[in-house]
Each structure stands twice: as structure tokens, then as C-alpha cells.
PDB file of C-alpha atoms and ligand atoms in Angstrom:
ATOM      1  CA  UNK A   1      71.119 114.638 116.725  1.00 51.00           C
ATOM      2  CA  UNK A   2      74.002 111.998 116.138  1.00 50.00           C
ATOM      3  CA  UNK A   3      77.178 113.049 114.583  1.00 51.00           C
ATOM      4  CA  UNK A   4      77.981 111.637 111.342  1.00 51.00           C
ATOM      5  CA  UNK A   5      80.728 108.896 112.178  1.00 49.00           C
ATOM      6  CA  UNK A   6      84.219 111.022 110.738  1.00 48.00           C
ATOM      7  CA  UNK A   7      86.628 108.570 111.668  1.00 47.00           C
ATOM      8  CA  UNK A   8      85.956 106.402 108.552  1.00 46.00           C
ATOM      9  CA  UNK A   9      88.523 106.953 106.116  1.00 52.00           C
ATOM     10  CA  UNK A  10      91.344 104.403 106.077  1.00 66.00           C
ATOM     11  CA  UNK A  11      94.831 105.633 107.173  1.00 77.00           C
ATOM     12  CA  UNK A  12      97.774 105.409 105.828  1.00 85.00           C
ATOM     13  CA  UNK A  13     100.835 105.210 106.667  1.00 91.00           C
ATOM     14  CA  UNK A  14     104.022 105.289 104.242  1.00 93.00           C
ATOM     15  CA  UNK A  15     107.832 105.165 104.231  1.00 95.00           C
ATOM     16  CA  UNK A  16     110.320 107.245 101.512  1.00 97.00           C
ATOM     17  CA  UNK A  17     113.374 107.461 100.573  1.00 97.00           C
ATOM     18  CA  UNK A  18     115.028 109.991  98.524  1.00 97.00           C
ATOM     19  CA  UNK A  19     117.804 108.994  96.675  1.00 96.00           C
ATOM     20  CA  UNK A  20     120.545 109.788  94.038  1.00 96.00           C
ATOM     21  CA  UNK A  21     123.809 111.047  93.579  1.00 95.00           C
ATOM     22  CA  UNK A  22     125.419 114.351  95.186  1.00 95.00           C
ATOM     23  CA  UNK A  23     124.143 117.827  95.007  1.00 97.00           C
ATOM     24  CA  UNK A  24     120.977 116.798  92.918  1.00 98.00           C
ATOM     25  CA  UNK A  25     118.992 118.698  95.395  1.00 98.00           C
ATOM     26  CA  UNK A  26     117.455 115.947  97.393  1.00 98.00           C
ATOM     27  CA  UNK A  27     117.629 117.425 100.801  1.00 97.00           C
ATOM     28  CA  UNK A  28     116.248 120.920  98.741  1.00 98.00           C
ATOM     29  CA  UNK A  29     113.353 118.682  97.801  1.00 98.00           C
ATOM     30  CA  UNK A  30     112.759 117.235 100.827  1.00 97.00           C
ATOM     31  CA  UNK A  31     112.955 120.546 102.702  1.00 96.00           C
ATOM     32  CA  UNK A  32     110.384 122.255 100.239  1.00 97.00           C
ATOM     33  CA  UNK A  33     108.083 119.563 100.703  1.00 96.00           C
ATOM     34  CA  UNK A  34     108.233 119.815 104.597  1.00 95.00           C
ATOM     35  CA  UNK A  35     108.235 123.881 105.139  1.00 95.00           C
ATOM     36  CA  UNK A  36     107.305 125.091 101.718  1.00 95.00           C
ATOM     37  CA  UNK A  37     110.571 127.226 101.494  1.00 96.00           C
ATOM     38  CA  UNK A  38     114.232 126.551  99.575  1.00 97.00           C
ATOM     39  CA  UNK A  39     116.803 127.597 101.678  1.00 94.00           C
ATOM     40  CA  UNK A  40     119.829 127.536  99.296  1.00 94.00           C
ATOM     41  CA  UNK A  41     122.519 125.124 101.311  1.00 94.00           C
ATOM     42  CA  UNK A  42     121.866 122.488 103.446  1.00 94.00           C
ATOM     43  CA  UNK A  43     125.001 120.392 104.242  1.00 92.00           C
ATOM     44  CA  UNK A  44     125.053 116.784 104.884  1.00 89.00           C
ATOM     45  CA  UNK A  45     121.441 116.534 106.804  1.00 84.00           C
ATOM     46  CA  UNK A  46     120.666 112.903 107.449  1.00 88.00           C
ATOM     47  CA  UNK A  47     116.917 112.957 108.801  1.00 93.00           C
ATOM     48  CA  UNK A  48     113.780 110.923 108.782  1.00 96.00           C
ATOM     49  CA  UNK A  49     111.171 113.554 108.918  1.00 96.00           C
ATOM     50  CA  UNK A  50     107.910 112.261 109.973  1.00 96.00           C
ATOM     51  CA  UNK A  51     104.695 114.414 108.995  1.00 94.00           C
ATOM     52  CA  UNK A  52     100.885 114.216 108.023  1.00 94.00           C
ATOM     53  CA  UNK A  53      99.311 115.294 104.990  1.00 91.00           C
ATOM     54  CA  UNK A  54      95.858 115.490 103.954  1.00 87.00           C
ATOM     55  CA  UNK A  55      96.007 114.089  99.990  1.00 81.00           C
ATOM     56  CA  UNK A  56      92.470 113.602  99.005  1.00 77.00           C
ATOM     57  CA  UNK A  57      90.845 113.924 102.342  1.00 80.00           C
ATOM     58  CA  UNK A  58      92.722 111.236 103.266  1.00 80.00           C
ATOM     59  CA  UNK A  59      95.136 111.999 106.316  1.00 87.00           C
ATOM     60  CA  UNK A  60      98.568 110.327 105.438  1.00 91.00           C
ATOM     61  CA  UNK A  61     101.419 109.923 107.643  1.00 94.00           C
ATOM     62  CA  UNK A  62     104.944 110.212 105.568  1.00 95.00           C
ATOM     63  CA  UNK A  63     108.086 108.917 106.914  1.00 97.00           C
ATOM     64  CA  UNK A  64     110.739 110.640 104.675  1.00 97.00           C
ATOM     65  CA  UNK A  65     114.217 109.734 104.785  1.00 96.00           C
ATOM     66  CA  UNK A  66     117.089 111.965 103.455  1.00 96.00           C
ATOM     67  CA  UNK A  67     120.544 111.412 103.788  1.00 91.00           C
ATOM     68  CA  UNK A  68     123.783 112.176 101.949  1.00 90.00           C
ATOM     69  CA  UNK A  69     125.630 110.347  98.931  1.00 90.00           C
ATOM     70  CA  UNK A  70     128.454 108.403 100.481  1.00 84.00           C
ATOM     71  CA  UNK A  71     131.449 108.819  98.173  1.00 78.00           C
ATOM     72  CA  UNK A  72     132.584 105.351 100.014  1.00 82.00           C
ATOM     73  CA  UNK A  73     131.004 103.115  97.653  1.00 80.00           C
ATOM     74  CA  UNK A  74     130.582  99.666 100.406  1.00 84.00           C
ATOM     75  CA  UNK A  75     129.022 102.743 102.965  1.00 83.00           C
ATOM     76  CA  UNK A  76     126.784 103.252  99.588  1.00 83.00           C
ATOM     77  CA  UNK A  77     125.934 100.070  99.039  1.00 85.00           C
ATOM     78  CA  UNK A  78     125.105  98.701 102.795  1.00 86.00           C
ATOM     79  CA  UNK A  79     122.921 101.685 103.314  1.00 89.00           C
ATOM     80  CA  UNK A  80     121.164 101.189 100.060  1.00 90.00           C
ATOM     81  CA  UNK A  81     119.856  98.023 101.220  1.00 88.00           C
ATOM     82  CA  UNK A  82     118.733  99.521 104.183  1.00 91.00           C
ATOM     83  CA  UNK A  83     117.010 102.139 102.167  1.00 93.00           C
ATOM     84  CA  UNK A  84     115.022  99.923  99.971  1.00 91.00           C
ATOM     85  CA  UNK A  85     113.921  97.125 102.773  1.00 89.00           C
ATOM     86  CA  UNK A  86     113.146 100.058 104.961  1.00 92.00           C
ATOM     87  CA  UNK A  87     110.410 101.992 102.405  1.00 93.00           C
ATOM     88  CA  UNK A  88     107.350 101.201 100.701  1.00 91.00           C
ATOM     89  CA  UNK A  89     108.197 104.259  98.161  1.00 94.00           C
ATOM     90  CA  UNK A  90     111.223 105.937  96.142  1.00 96.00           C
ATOM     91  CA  UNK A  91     112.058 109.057  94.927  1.00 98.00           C
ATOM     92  CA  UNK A  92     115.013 108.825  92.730  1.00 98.00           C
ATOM     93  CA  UNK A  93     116.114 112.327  92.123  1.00 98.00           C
ATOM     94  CA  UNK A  94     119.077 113.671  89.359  1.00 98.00           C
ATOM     95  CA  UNK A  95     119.688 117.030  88.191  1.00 98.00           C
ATOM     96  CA  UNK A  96     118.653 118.197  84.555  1.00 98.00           C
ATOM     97  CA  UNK A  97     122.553 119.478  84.043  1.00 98.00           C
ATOM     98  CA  UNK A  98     124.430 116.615  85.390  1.00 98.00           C
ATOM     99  CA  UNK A  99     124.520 113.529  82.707  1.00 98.00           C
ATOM    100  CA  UNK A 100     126.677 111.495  85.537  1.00 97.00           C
ATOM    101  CA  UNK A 101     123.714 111.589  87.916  1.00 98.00           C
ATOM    102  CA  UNK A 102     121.336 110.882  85.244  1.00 98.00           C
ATOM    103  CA  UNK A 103     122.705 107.234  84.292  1.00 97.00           C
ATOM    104  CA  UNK A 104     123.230 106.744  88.351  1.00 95.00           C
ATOM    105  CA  UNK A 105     119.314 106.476  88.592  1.00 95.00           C
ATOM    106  CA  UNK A 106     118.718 103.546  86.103  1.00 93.00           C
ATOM    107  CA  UNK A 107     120.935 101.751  88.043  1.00 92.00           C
ATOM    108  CA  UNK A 108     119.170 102.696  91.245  1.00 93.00           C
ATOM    109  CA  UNK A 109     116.151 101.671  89.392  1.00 93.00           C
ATOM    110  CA  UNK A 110     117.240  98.156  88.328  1.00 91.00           C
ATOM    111  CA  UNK A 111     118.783  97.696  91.844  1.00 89.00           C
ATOM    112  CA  UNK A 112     115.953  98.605  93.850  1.00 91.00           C
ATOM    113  CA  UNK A 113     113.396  96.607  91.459  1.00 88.00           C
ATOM    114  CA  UNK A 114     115.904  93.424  92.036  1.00 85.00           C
ATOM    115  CA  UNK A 115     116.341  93.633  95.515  1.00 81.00           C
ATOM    116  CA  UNK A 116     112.531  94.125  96.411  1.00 74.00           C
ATOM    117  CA  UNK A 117     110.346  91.445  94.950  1.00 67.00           C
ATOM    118  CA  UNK A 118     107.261  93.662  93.631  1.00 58.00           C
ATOM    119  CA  UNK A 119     104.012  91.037  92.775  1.00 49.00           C
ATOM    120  CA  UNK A 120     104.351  91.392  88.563  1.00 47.00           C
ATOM    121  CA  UNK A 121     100.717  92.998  89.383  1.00 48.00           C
ATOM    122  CA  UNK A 122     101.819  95.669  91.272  1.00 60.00           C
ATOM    123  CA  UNK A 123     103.640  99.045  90.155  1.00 69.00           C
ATOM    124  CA  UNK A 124     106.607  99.249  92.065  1.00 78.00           C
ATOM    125  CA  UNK A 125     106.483 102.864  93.599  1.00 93.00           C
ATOM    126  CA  UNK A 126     109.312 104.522  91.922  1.00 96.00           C
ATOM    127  CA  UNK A 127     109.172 108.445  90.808  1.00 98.00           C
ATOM    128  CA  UNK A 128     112.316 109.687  88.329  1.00 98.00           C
ATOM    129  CA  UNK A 129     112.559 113.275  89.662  1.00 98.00           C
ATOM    130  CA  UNK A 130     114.439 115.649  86.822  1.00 98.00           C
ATOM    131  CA  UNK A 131     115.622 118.390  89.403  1.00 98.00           C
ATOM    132  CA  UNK A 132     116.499 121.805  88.501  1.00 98.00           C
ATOM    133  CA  UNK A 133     114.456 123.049  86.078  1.00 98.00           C
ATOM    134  CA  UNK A 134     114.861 126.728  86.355  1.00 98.00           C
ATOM    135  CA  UNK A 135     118.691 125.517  84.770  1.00 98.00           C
ATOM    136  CA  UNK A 136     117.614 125.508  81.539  1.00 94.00           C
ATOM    137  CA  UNK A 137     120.525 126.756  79.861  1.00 97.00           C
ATOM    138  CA  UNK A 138     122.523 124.436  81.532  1.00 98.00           C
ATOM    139  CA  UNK A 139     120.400 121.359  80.752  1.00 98.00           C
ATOM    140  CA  UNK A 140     122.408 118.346  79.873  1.00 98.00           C
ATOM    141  CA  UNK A 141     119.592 115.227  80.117  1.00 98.00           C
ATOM    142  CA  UNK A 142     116.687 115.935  77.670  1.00 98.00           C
ATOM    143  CA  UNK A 143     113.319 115.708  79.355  1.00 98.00           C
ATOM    144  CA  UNK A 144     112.394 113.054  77.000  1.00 98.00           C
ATOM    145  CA  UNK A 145     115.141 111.197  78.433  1.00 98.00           C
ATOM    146  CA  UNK A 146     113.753 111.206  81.583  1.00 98.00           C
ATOM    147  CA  UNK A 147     110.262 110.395  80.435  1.00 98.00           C
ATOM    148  CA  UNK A 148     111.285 107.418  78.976  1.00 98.00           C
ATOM    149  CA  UNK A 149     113.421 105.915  81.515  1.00 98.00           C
ATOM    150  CA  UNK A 150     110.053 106.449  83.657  1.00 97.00           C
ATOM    151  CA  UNK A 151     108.056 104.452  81.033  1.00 95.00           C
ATOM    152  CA  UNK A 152     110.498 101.750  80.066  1.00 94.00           C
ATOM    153  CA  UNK A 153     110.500 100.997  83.990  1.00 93.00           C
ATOM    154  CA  UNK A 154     107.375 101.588  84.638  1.00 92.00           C
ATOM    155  CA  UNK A 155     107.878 104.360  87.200  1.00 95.00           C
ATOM    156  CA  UNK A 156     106.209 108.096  87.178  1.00 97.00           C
ATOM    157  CA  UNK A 157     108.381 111.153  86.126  1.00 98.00           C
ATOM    158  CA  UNK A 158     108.074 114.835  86.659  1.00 98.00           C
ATOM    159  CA  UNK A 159     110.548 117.349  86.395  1.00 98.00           C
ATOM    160  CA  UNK A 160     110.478 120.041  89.131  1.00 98.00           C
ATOM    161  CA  UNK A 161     112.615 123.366  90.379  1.00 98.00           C
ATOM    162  CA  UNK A 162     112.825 122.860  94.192  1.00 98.00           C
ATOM    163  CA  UNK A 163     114.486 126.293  94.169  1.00 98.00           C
ATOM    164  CA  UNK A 164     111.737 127.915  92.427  1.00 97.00           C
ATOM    165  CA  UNK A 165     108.301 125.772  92.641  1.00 94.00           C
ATOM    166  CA  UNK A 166     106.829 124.260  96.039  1.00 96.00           C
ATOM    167  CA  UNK A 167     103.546 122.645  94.119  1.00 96.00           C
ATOM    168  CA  UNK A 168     105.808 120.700  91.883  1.00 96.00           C
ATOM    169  CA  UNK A 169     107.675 118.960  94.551  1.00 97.00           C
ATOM    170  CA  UNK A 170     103.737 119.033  96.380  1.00 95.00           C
ATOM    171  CA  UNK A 171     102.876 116.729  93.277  1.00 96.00           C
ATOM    172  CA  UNK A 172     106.091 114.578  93.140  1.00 97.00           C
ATOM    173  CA  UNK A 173     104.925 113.147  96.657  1.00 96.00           C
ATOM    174  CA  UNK A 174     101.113 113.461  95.723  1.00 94.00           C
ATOM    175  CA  UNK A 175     102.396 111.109  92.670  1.00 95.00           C
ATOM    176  CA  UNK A 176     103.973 108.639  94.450  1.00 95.00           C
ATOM    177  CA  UNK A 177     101.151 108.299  97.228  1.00 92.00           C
ATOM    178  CA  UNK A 178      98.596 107.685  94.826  1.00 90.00           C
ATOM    179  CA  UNK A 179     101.038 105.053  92.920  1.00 90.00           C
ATOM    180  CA  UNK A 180     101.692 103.052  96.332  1.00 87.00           C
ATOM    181  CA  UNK A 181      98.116 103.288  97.214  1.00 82.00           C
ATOM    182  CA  UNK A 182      97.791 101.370  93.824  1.00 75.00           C
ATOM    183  CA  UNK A 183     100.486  98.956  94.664  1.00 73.00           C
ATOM    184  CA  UNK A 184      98.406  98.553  98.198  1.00 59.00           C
ATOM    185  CA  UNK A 185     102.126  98.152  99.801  1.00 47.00           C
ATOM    186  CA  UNK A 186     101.041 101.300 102.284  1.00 41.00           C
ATOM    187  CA  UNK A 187      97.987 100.632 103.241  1.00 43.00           C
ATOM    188  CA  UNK A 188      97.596 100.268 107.056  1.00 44.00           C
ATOM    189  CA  UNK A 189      96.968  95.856 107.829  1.00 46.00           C
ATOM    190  CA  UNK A 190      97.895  94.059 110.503  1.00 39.00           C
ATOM    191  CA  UNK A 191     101.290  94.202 111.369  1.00 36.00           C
ATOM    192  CA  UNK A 192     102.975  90.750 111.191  1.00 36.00           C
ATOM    193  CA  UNK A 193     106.165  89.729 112.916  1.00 36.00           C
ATOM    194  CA  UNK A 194     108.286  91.751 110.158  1.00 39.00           C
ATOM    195  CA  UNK A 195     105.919  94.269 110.064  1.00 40.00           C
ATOM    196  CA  UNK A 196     106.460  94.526 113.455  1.00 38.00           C
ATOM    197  CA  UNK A 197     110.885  94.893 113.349  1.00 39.00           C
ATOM    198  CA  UNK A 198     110.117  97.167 110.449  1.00 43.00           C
ATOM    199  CA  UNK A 199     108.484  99.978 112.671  1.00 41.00           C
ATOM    200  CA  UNK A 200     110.431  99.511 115.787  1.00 37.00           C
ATOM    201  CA  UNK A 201     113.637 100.084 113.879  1.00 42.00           C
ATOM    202  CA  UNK A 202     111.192 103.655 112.492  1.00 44.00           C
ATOM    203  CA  UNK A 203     111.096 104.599 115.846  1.00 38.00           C
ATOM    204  CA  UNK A 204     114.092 104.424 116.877  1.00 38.00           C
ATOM    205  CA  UNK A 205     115.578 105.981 113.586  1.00 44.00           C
ATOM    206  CA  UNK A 206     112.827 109.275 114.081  1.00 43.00           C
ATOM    207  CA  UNK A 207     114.781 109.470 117.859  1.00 40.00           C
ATOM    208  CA  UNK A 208     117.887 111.052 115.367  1.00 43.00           C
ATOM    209  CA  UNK A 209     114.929 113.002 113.621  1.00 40.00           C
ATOM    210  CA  UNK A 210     115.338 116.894 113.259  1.00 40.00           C
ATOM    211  CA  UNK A 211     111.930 118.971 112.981  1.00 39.00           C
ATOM    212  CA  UNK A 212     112.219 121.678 111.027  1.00 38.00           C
TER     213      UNK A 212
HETATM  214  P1  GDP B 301     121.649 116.900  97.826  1.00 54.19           P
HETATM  215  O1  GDP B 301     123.121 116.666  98.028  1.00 54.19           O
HETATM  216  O2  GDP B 301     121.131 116.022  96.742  1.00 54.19           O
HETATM  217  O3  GDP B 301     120.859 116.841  99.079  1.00 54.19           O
HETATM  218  O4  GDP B 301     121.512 118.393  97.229  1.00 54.19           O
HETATM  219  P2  GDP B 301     121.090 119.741  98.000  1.00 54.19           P
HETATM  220  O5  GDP B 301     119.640 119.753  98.280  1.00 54.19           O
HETATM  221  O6  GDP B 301     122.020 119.978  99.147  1.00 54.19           O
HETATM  222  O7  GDP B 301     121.368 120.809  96.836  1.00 54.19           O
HETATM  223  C1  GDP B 301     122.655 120.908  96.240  1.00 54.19           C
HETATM  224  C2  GDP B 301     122.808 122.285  95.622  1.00 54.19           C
HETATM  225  O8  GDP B 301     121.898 122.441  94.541  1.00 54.19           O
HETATM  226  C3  GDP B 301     122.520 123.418  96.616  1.00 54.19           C
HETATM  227  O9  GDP B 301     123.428 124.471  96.356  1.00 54.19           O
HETATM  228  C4  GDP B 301     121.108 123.854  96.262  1.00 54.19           C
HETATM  229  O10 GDP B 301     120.878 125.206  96.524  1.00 54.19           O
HETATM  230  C5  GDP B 301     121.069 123.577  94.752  1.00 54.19           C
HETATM  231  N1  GDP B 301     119.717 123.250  94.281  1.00 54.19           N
HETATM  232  C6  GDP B 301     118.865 122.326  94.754  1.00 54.19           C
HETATM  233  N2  GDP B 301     117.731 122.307  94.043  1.00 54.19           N
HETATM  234  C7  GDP B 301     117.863 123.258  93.091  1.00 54.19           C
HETATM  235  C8  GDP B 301     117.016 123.742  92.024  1.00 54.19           C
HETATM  236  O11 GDP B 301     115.894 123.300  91.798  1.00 54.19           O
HETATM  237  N3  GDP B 301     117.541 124.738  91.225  1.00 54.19           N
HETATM  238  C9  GDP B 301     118.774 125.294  91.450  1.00 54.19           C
HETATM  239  N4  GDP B 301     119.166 126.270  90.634  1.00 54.19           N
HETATM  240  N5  GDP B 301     119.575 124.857  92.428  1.00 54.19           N
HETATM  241  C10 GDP B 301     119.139 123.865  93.237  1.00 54.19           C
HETATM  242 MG1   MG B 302     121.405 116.390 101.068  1.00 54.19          MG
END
């Protein structure tokens, strides 16, 4: 008897960046997503982790880059643009009890959307991540604060303890797949010439790549 033909689903391939200010608990995030634990400190990692997920029986290859906040503002700024021509996706993370990193992400926000041209069909693939939930008592930014940042820029927002929850960071990234899949800016096509620059310079950047 033949065997049903499995190899039909599309794949899909998809670059991230984490970003926002220092101590917000980006590498945290990035660290639950990848080994389902919170380790508590984690320095100044710079990384692009590379990993599959399934996500609705679709396998999806993640390119996730997390690196410091450079106090040097022109460092900042010439990596930024790196960042955003680099990925197809953004996760633009603040803390819950820091106001200061708060306002940084609208900026981020209106940077990123200006220096990416997004089709005015298309979503850009932005998620506001409120980090640090289980800080309650320290809370400074109002969740409705972050909810409507999300919906005055169109972007998707949870709110999420790294430190305590691994399925809300899960659906942070389940979020933003589904979004880019919608903005059909990850979807694998042939490459063209820039297409092409674009993952060479991947490869050589997952050559610096820790696995954890
Ligand atoms: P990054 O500089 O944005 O990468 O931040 P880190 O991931 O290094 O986290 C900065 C600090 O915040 C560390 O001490 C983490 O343990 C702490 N942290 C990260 N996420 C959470 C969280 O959800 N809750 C609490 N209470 N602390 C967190
Ligand atoms: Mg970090």
C-alpha cells in the first residue's frame, strides 16, 4: 500500500528579534522559550539561536536574535538597523515596573514601522511584550497601557512572567508566527538576489551561535 505523501505542508522559515531597553528580561524570555526553564541571571548573551517548532502541525524554523542594550546610543542605533532589515518579526519587550522602558518601545515601534516599508495591507509583525508579571506590587505601566499602544499600532500584546510561566512566553512566539504568516513576509519563496545576502549573512551570524 502507498504511503500517504507527508511532506506536504509548506515550511517556514522566520527571523526575530527581541528588543528593548536593559534588564526587561529579554534574554529571560528568549531562554524560556528555547529550554523551558528561567535561570535567574544571564549577563550580556548576544546569540542567534536557531530552532524548530511544530505550531499547528506546521514545522517552523525560528531564527531568534538576542543581544544586549548598548548604553552607547550610535552602537544602538547602527545595530538597530541591522535588527530590523535582518527579521521578518519583532518582539518588543518592557517590564511592567519600569515606566522608562515602557515609552522606549513606542519609539521602537514608530522606528521600526518607518524604516521597514510594510504593504498598508499587511500587519507589520510587531508583539508589545509587558514582562514581569509576577511584579505586581511593583507595577508601574497599567496593562491597559500596554493594550492600547498594541492597538493604536496595530501590533499584538500579551503580558507574560518569564520567571514564572513558560506557556505565556510559548504564546508570545505562537502570536507572532501566526501574525507574520498573515503578513506572508515568512513564508518560504524563491530567494531573490537580496533574499539571497539576507541568509548568507544568517549563516554566518549562527557561526557566533551558542546552543543551549
Ligand atoms: P535583558 O537585559 O532584557 O536581557 O534582561 P534579563 O533577561 O537579563 O533579565 C534582567 C533581570 O530581570 C534578571 O535579574 C532576571 O532574573 C529578571 N527577570 C527577567 N524576567 C523576569 C520576570 O518575569 N519576573 C521577575 N521577577 N524577574 C525577571
Ligand atoms: Mg539580555
Amino acid at each position: 500500500m502507498e504511503k500517504p505523501n507527508t511532506n506536504v505542508s509548506l515550511k517556514m522559515e522566520a527571523n526575530i528579534v527581541v528588543m528593548g531597553t536593559e534588564s526587561v528580561g529579554k534574554s529571560a524570555l528568549t531562554v524560556r522559550l528555547l529550554t523551558r526553564r528561567f535561570i535567574g541571571e544571564y549577563g550580556d548573551i548576544e546569540s542567534i539561536y536557531s530552532r524548530n517548532f511544530t505550531l499547528d502541525a506546521r514545522e517552523v524554523t525560528l531564527n531568534i536574535w538576542d543581544s544586549p542594550y548598548s548604553e552607547d546610543l550610535s552602537v544602538e542605533a547602527s545595530l538597530f538597523h541591522k535588527k530590523v532589515r535582518w527579521a521578518d518579526g519583532y518582539v518588543l519587550v518592557y517590564s511592567i515596573c519600569d515606566r522608562a522602558s515602557f515609552n522606549a518601545i513606542s519609539r521602537l515601534i514608530q522606528s521600526i514601522k518607518s524604516t521597514k516599508d510594510y504593504l498598508s495591507a499587511d500587519k507589520a509583525p510587531i508583539v508589545v511584550v509587558g514582562n514581569k508579571r509576577d511584579l505586581h506590587h511593583r507595577r508601574t505601566v497599567l496593562s491597559e497601557e500596554g493594550r492600547l499602544l498594541a492597538l493604536n499600532t496595530d501590533s499584538l500584546f500579551y503580558e507574560v512572567s518569564a520567571a514564572e510561566n513558560y506557556h505565556s512566553v510559548l504564546t508570545v512566539f505562537h502570536g507572532l508566527v501566526d501574525r507574520m504568516k498573515d503578513a506572508r513576509l515568512a513564508v518560504k519563496r524563491p530567494l531573490r538576489f537580496k533574499g539571497i545576502v539576507k541568509s548568507m549573512s544568517a549563516v554566518f551570524a549562527r557561526r557566533r551561535t551558542d546552543s543551549l
